[in-house]
Coordinates of C-alpha atoms and ligand atoms in Angstrom, one line a residue:
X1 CA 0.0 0.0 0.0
X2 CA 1.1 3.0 -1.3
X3 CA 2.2 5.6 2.1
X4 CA 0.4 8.5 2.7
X5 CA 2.0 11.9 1.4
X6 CA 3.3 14.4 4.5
X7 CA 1.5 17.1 5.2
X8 CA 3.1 19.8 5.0
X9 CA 1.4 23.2 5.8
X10 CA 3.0 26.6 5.9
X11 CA 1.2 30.5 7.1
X12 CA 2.9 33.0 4.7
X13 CA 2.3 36.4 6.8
X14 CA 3.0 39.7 4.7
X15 CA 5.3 41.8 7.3
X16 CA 3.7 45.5 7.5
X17 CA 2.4 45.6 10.4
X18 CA 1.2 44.1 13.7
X19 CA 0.4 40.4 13.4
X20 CA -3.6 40.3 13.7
X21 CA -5.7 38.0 15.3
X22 CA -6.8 36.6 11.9
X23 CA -3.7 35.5 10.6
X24 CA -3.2 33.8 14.1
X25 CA -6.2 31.9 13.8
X26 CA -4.9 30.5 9.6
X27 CA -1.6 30.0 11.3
X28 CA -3.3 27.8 14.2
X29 CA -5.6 25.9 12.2
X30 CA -2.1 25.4 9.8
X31 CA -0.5 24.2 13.0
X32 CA -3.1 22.0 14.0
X33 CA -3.5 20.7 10.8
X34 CA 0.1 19.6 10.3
X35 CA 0.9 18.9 13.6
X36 CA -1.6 16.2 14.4
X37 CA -0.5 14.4 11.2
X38 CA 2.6 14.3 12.2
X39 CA 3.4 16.7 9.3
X40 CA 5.9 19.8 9.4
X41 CA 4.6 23.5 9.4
X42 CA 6.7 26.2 7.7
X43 CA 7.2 29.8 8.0
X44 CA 7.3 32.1 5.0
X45 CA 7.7 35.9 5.4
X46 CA 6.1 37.2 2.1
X47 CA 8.4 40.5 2.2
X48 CA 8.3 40.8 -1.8
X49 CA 7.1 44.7 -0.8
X50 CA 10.1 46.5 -0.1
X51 CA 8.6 49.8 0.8
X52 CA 5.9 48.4 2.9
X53 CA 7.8 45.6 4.4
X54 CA 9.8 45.8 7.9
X55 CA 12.1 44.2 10.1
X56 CA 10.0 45.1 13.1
X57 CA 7.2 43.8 11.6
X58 CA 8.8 40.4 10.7
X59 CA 10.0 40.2 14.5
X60 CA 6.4 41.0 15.9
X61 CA 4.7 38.0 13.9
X62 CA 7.6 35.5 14.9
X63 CA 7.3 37.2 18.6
X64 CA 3.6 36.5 18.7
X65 CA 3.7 32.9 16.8
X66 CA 5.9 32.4 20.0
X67 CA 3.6 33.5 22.2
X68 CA 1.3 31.4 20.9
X69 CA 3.0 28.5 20.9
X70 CA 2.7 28.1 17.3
X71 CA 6.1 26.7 16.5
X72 CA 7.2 26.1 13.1
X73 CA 10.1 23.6 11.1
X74 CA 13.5 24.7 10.0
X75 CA 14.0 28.6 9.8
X76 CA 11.5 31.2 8.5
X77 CA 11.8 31.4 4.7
X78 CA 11.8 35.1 3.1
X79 CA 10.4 35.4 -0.1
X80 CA 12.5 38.1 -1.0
X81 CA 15.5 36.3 -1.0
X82 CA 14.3 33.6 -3.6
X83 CA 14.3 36.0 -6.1
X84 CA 16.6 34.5 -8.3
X85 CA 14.2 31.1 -7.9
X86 CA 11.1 33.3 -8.9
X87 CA 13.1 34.6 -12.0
X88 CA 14.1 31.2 -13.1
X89 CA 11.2 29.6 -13.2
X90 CA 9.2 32.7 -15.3
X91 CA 11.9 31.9 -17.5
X92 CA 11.2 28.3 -17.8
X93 CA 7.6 29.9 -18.9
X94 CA 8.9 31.8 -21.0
X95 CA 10.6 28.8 -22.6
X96 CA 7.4 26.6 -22.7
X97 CA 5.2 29.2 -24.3
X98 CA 3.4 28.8 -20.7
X99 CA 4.0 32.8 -20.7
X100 CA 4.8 35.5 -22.7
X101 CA 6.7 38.9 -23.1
X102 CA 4.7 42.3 -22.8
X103 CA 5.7 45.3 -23.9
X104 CA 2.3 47.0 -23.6
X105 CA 3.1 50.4 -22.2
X106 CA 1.1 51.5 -19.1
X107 CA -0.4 54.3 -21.8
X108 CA -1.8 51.6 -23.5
X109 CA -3.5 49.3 -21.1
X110 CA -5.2 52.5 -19.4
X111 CA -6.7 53.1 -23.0
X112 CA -7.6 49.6 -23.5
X113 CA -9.5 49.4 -20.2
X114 CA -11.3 53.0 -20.9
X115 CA -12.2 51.4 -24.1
X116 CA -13.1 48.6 -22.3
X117 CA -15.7 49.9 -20.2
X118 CA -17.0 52.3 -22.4
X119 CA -18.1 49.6 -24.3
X120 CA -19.2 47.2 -21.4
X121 CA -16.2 44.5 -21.9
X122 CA -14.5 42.9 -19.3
X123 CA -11.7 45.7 -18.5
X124 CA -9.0 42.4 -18.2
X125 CA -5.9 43.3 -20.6
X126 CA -5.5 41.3 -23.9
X127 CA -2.2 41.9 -24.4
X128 CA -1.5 42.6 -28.5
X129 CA 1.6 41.0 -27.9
X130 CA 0.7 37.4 -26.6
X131 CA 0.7 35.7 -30.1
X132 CA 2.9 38.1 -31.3
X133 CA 6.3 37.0 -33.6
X134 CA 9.8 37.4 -31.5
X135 CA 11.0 39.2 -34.6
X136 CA 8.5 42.2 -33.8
X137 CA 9.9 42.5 -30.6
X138 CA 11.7 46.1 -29.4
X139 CA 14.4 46.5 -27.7
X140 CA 11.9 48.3 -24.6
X141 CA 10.8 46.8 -21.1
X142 CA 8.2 44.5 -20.9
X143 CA 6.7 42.1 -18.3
X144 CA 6.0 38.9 -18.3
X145 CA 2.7 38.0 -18.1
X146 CA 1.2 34.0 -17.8
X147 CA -0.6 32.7 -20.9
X148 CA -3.9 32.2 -20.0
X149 CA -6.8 29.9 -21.3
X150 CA -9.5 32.4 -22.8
X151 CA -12.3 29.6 -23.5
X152 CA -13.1 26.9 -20.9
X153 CA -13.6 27.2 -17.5
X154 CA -11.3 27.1 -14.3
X155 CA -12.5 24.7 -11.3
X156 CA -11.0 24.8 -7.6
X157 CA -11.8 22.1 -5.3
X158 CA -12.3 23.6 -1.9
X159 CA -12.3 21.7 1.2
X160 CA -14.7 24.7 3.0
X161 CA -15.9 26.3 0.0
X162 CA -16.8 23.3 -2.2
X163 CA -16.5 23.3 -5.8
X164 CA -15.6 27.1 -7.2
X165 CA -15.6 27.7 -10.8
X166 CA -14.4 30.5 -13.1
X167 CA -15.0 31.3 -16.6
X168 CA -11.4 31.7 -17.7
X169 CA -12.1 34.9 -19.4
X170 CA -12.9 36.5 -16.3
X171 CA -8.9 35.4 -15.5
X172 CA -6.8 37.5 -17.1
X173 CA -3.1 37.2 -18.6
X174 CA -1.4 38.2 -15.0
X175 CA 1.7 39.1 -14.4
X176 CA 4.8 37.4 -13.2
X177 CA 7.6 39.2 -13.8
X178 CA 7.1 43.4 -13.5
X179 CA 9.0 45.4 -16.1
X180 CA 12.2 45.9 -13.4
X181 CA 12.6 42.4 -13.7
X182 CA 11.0 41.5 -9.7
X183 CA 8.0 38.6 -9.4
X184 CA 4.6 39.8 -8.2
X185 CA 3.1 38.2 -5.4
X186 CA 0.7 36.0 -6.5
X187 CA 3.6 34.4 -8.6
X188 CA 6.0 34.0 -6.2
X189 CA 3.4 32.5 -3.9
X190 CA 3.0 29.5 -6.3
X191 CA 6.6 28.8 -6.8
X192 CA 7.2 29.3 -3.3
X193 CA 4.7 26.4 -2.4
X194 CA 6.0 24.1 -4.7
X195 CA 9.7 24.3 -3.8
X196 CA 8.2 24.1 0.1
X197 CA 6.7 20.9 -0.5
X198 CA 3.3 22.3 0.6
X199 CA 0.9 19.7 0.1
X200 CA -2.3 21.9 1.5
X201 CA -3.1 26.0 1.6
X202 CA -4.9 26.7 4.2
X203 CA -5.7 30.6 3.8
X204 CA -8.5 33.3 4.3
X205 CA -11.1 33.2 1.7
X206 CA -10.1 36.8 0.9
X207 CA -7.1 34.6 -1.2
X208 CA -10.2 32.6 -2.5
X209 CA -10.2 34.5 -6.2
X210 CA -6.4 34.2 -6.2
X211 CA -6.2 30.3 -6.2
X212 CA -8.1 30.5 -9.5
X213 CA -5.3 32.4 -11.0
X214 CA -2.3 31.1 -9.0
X215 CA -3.9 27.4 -10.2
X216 CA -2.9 28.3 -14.1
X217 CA 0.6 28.7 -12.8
X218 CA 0.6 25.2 -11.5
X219 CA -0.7 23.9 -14.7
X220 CA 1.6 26.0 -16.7
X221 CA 4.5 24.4 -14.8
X222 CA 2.8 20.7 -15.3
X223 CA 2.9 20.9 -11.1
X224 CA 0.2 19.2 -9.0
X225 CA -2.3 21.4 -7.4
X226 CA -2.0 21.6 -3.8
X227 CA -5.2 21.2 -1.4
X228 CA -7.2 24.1 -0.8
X229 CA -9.2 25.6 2.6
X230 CA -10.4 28.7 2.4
X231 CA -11.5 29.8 5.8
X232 CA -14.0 32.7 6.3
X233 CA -13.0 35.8 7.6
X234 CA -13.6 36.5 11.8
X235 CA -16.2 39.7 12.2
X236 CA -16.9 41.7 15.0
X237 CA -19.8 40.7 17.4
X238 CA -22.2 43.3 14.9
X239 CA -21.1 40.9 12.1
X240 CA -18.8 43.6 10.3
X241 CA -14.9 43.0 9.6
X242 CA -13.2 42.9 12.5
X243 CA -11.6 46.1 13.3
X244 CA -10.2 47.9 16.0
X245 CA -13.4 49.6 16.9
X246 CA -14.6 46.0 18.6
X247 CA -11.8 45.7 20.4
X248 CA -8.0 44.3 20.3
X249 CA -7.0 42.9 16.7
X250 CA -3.4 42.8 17.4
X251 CA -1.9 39.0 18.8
X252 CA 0.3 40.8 21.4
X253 CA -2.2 43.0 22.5
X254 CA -3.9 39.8 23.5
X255 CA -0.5 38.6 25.1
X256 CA -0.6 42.1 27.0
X257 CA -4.3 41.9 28.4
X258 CA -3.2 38.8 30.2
X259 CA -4.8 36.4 27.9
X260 CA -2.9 33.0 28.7
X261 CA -1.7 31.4 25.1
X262 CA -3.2 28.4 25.9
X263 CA -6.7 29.7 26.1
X264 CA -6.0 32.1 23.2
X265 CA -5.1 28.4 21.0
X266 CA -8.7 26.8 22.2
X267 CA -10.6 30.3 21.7
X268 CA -9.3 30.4 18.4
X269 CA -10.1 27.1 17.1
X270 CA -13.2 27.7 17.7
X271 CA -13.4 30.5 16.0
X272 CA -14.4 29.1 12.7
X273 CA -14.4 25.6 13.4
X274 CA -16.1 23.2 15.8
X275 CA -15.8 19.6 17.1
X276 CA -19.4 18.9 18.4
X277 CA -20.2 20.5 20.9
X278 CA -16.8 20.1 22.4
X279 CA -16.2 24.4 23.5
X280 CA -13.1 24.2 26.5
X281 CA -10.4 21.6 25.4
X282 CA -6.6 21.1 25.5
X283 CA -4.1 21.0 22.8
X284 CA -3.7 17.4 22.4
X285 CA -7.6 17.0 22.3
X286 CA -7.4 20.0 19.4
X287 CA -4.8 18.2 17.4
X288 CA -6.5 14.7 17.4
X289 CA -9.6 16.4 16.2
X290 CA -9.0 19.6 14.1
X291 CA -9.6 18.3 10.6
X292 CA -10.9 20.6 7.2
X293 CA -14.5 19.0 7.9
X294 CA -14.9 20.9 10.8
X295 CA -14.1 24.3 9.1
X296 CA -17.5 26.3 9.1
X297 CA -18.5 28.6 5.4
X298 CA -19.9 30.9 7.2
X299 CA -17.9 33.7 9.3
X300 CA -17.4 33.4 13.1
X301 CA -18.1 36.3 15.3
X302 CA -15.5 37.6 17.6
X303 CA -16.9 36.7 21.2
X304 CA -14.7 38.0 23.5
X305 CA -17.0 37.3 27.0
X306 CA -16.4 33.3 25.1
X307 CA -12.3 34.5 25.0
X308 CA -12.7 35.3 29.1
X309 CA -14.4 32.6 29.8
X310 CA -12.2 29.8 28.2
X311 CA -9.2 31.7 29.2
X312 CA -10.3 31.3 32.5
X313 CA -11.3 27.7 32.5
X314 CA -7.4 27.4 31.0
X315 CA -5.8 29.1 34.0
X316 CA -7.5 27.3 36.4
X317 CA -6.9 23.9 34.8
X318 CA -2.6 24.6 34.2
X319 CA 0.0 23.5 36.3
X320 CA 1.0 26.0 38.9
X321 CA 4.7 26.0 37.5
X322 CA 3.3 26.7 34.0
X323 CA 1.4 29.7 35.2
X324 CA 4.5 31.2 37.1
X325 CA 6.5 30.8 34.1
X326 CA 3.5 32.5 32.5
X327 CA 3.0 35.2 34.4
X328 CA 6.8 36.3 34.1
X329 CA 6.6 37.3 30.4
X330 CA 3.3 38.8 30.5
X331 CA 4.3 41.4 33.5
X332 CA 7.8 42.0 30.8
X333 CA 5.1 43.0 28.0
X334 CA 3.5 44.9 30.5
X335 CA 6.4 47.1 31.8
X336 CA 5.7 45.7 35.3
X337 CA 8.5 45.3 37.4
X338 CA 9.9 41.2 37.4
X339 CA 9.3 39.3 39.8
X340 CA 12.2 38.8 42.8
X341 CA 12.5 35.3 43.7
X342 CA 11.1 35.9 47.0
X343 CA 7.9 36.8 45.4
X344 CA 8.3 34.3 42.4
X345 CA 8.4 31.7 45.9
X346 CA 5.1 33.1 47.1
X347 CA 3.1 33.0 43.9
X348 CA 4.0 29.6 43.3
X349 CA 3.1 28.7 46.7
X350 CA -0.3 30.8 46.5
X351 CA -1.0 29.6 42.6
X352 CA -3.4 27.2 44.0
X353 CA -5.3 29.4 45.4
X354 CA -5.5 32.7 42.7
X355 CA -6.2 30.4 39.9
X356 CA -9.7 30.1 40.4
X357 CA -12.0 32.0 39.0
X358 CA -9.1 34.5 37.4
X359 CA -10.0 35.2 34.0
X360 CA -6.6 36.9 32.8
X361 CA -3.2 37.4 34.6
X362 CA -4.0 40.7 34.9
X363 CA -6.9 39.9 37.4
X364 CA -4.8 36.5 38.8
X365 CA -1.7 39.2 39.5
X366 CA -4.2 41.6 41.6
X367 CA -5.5 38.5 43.3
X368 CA -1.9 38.0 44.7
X369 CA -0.9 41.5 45.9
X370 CA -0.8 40.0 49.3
X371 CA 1.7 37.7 48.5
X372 CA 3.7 40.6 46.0
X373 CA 3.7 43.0 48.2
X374 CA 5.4 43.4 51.3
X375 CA 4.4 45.4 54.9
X376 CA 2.7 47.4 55.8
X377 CA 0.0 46.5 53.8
X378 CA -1.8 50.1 53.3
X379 CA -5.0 49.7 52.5
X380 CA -7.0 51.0 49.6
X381 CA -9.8 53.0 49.8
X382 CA -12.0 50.0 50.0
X383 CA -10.3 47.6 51.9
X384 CA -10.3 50.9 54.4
X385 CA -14.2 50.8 54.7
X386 CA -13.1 47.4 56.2
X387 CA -11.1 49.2 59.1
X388 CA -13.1 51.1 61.6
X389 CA -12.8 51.7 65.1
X390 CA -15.1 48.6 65.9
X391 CA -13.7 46.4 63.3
X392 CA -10.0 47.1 64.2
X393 CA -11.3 45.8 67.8
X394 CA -12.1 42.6 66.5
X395 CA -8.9 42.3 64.5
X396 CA -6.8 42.7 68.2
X397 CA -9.6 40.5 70.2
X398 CA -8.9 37.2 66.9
X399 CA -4.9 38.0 68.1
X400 CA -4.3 35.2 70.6
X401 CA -6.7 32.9 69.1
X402 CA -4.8 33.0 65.7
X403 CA -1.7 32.4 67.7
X404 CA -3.3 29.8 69.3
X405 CA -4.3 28.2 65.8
X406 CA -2.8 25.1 64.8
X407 CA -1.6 26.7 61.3
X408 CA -3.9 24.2 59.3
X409 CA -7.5 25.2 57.2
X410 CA -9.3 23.1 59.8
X411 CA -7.0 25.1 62.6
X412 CA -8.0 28.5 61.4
X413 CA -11.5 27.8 60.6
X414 CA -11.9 26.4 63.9
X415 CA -10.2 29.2 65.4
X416 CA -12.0 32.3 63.9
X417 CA -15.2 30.2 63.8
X418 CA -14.7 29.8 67.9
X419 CA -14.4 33.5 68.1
X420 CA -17.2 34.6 66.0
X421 CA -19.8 32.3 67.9
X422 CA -18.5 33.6 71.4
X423 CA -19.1 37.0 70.5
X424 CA -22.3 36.1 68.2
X425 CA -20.0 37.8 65.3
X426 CA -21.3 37.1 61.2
X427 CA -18.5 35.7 60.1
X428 CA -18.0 38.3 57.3
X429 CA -17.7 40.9 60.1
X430 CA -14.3 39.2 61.1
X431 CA -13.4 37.9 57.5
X432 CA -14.0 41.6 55.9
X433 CA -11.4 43.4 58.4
X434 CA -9.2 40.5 58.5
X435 CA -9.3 40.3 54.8
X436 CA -8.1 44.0 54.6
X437 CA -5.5 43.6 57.2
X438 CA -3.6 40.8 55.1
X439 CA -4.3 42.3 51.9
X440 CA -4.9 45.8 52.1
X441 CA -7.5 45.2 49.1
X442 CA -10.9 43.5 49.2
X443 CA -9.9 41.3 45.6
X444 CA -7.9 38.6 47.2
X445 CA -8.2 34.6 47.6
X446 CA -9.9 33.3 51.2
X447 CA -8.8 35.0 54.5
X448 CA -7.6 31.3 55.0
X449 CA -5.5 31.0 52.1
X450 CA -3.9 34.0 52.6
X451 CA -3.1 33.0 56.1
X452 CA -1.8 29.6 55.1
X453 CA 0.4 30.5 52.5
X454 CA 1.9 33.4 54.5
X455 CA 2.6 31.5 57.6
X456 CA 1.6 33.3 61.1
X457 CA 4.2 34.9 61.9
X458 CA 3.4 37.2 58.6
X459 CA -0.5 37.0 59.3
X460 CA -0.1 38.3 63.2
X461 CA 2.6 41.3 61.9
X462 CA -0.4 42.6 59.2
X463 CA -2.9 41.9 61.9
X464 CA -0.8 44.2 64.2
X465 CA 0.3 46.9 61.6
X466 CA -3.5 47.3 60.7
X467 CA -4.6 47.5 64.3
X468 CA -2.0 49.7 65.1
X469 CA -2.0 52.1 62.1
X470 CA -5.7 52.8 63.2
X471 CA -4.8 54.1 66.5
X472 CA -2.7 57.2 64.9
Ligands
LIG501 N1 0.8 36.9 2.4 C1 -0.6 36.7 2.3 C2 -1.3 37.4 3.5 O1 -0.6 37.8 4.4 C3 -1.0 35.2 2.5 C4 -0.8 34.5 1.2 C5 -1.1 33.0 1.2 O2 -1.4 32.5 2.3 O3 -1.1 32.4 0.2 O4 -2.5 37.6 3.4

């Protein structure tokens, strides 16, 4: 039995500008694709644009791909530097009668397409010049442009969009080659592709149009056509293109609201694809099950209470040490100050505790201010409200019992428990003031947490710097 063909996939990011969210969702769904196969996923820059092209934007796509965990095989390819590869083979075209020299002047095609649509023709360019005798040629600059069919139609198979078909003389003679001698993108896409080894394209249906035209190429070249997905586009929750007026569309600005990568991954599989049901799941769950059938025509909406709430689920399901080794990066992005290994200790120790119910680091790293920061613990304006004269009085009356405690949960329950039915106390009325006095914020895990990952030596010093602070 003849062996199945590797997959190989590839995301082909243009680098001017940030990397959006949509081109991390076609480089997932790449990944995923490839990757539970046991096929390789490559990296291609498509820098072909000089003047809009940029180094910074190169190193924010590979930066967020990072992030994302989105890792790809063998180096990042630039298309600028295969050149020389792009030039060869419009040669070979050349050489096969697969394509032709132009020397139309721009003068000239601007009439033709004035003509054009003056008279209600297709505006397309029929080049005087494709069946025209080397002889004739000048000695001028031309381009080289692909012979096209002009009867017939052109048919692409796509694995979302079904069965798309063309009239071929809606595809005009494009170009390859420009008149300074450089490939045009669509071109260098195809021959890109091939030499890559990429067996399936896996693109936004905004490159639907393009396959049409890029597929005469591979038929040109006698090269086999690769497989095509072309995945909707994401909208906003109104239904219009996403844009920055619904919210973030940059990946890093995701990274930077405290979004962990993991829950960004499963958020964005789903965005545009589905496994039953099936919305919170984990990596290895995505890569046994992402497969082109579950690619949805129709566009997904940008949801981003869905984003909090599976990002949320994702903290609280991660290993502690993950989360630590998380967190570090995300306070970089954030210009916060990195952690000191004393506090790198305590959040470790108190992950348990602050990954529940924390839908972003940002809200998990507020959560553990009592473990960050470091006496006295000043309270905030609200923790305050927590602090009056009465209040305070409990906080010295809980002393002894707390240092009576066995320093267990059961221990301290028991102990403030004890108190609060002796002196017919809510519990709340001791929890809120205690909560304050630990914390100096009214966000924070259980009083008992807090107590048990800080150890009473800590808990009895905040106790006293909160009664005390109120007697000035
Ligand atoms: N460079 C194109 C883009 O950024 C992608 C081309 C492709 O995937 O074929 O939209």
């Amino acid at each position: 039995m003849a062996e199945a063909k590797q997959v190989v996939t590839r995301i082909a990011p243009s680098p001017t500008g940030f990397m959006h969210i949509g081109t991390a969702r076609t480089a997932l769904f790449n990944w995923l694709y490839a990757r539970g196969r046991g096929g390789k996923f490559l990296m291609r820059i498509e820098d072909t644009d000089r003047e809009r092209s940029t180094p910074e934007a190169t190193e924010a796509i590979l930066r967020g791909m990072q992030w994302l965990g989105l890792d790809w095989d063998g180096d990042a390819v630039s298309q600028f530097e295969r050149v020389a590869r792009h030039t060869e083979v419009a040669q070979q075209l050349l050489a096969s009668g697969g394509a032709y020299k132009c020397f139309s002047s721009p003068e000239e095609i601007t009439a033709f397409r004035e003509a054009a649509r003056a008279e209600g023709r297709s505006t397309n360019y029929l080049s005087p010049w494709r069946d025209a005798d080397p002889a004739t040629f000048p000695d001028a600059p031309f381009v080289v442009r692909i012979r096209a069919p002009r009867d017939g139609e052109t048919v692409i198979e796509d694995e979302v969009q079904g069965r798309v078909t063309w009239k071929n003389t809606d595809l005009d003679d494009m170009i390859l080659l420009r008149s300074d001698g450089t490939p045009t993108y669509m071109f260098a896409v195809v021959v890109d592709d091939m030499d890559m080894g990429v067996t399936h394209v896996i693109r936004g249906d905004d490159h639907l149009a393009n396959a049409a035209r890029q597929s005469l190429v591979y038929k040109a070249m006698g090269w086999p056509l690769p497989v095509y997905a072309h995945i909707p586009l994401i909208l906003g929750p109104d239904g219009k293109k996403l844009s920055k007026r619904h919210g973030a569309t940059g990946v890093e600005e995701y990274q930077a609201m405290g979004y962990p990568a993991a829950g960004m991954r499963n958020y964005l599989a789903r965005l545009g694809w589905s496994h039953g049901d099936d919305e919170f799941f984990t990596d290895a769950q995505a890569l046994e099950w992402f497969d082109l059938s579950g690619i949805n025509k129709a566009a997904a909406r940008f949801d981003f209470k869905k984003l909090e709430n599976l990002c949320g689920q994702h903290i609280a399901a991660a290993e502690d040490s993950d989360l630590v080794a998380e967190i570090e990066p995300f306070l970089a992005v954030t210009g916060a100050d990195p952690l000191t290994d004393f506090q790198r200790d305590g959040l470790s120790r108190a992950m348990y505790c602050l990954k529940e119910r924390a839908k972003t680091f940002g809200e998990l790293i507020e959560k553990a201010y009592f473990i960050l920061g470091s006496r006295p613990f000043v309270p905030d304006e609200k923790a305050e409200k927590s602090l009056d004269p009465v209040s305070r009085g409990i906080l010295r009356e809980l002393t002894p019992h707390l240092q009576n405690a066995s320093w267990s949960r059961d221990g301290l329950e028991e102990a403030v428990a004890g108190y609060a039915e002796a002196n017919e106390l809510k519990l709340g009325k001791i929890a809120q003031p205690l909560r304050a006095a630990l914390a100096g914020r009214t966000v924070t895990p259980s009083v008992f947490d807090m107590m048990l990952v800080i150890g009473r030596e800590e808990t009895l010093g905040r106790i006293r710097d909160a009664a005390e602070q109120a007697e000035v």
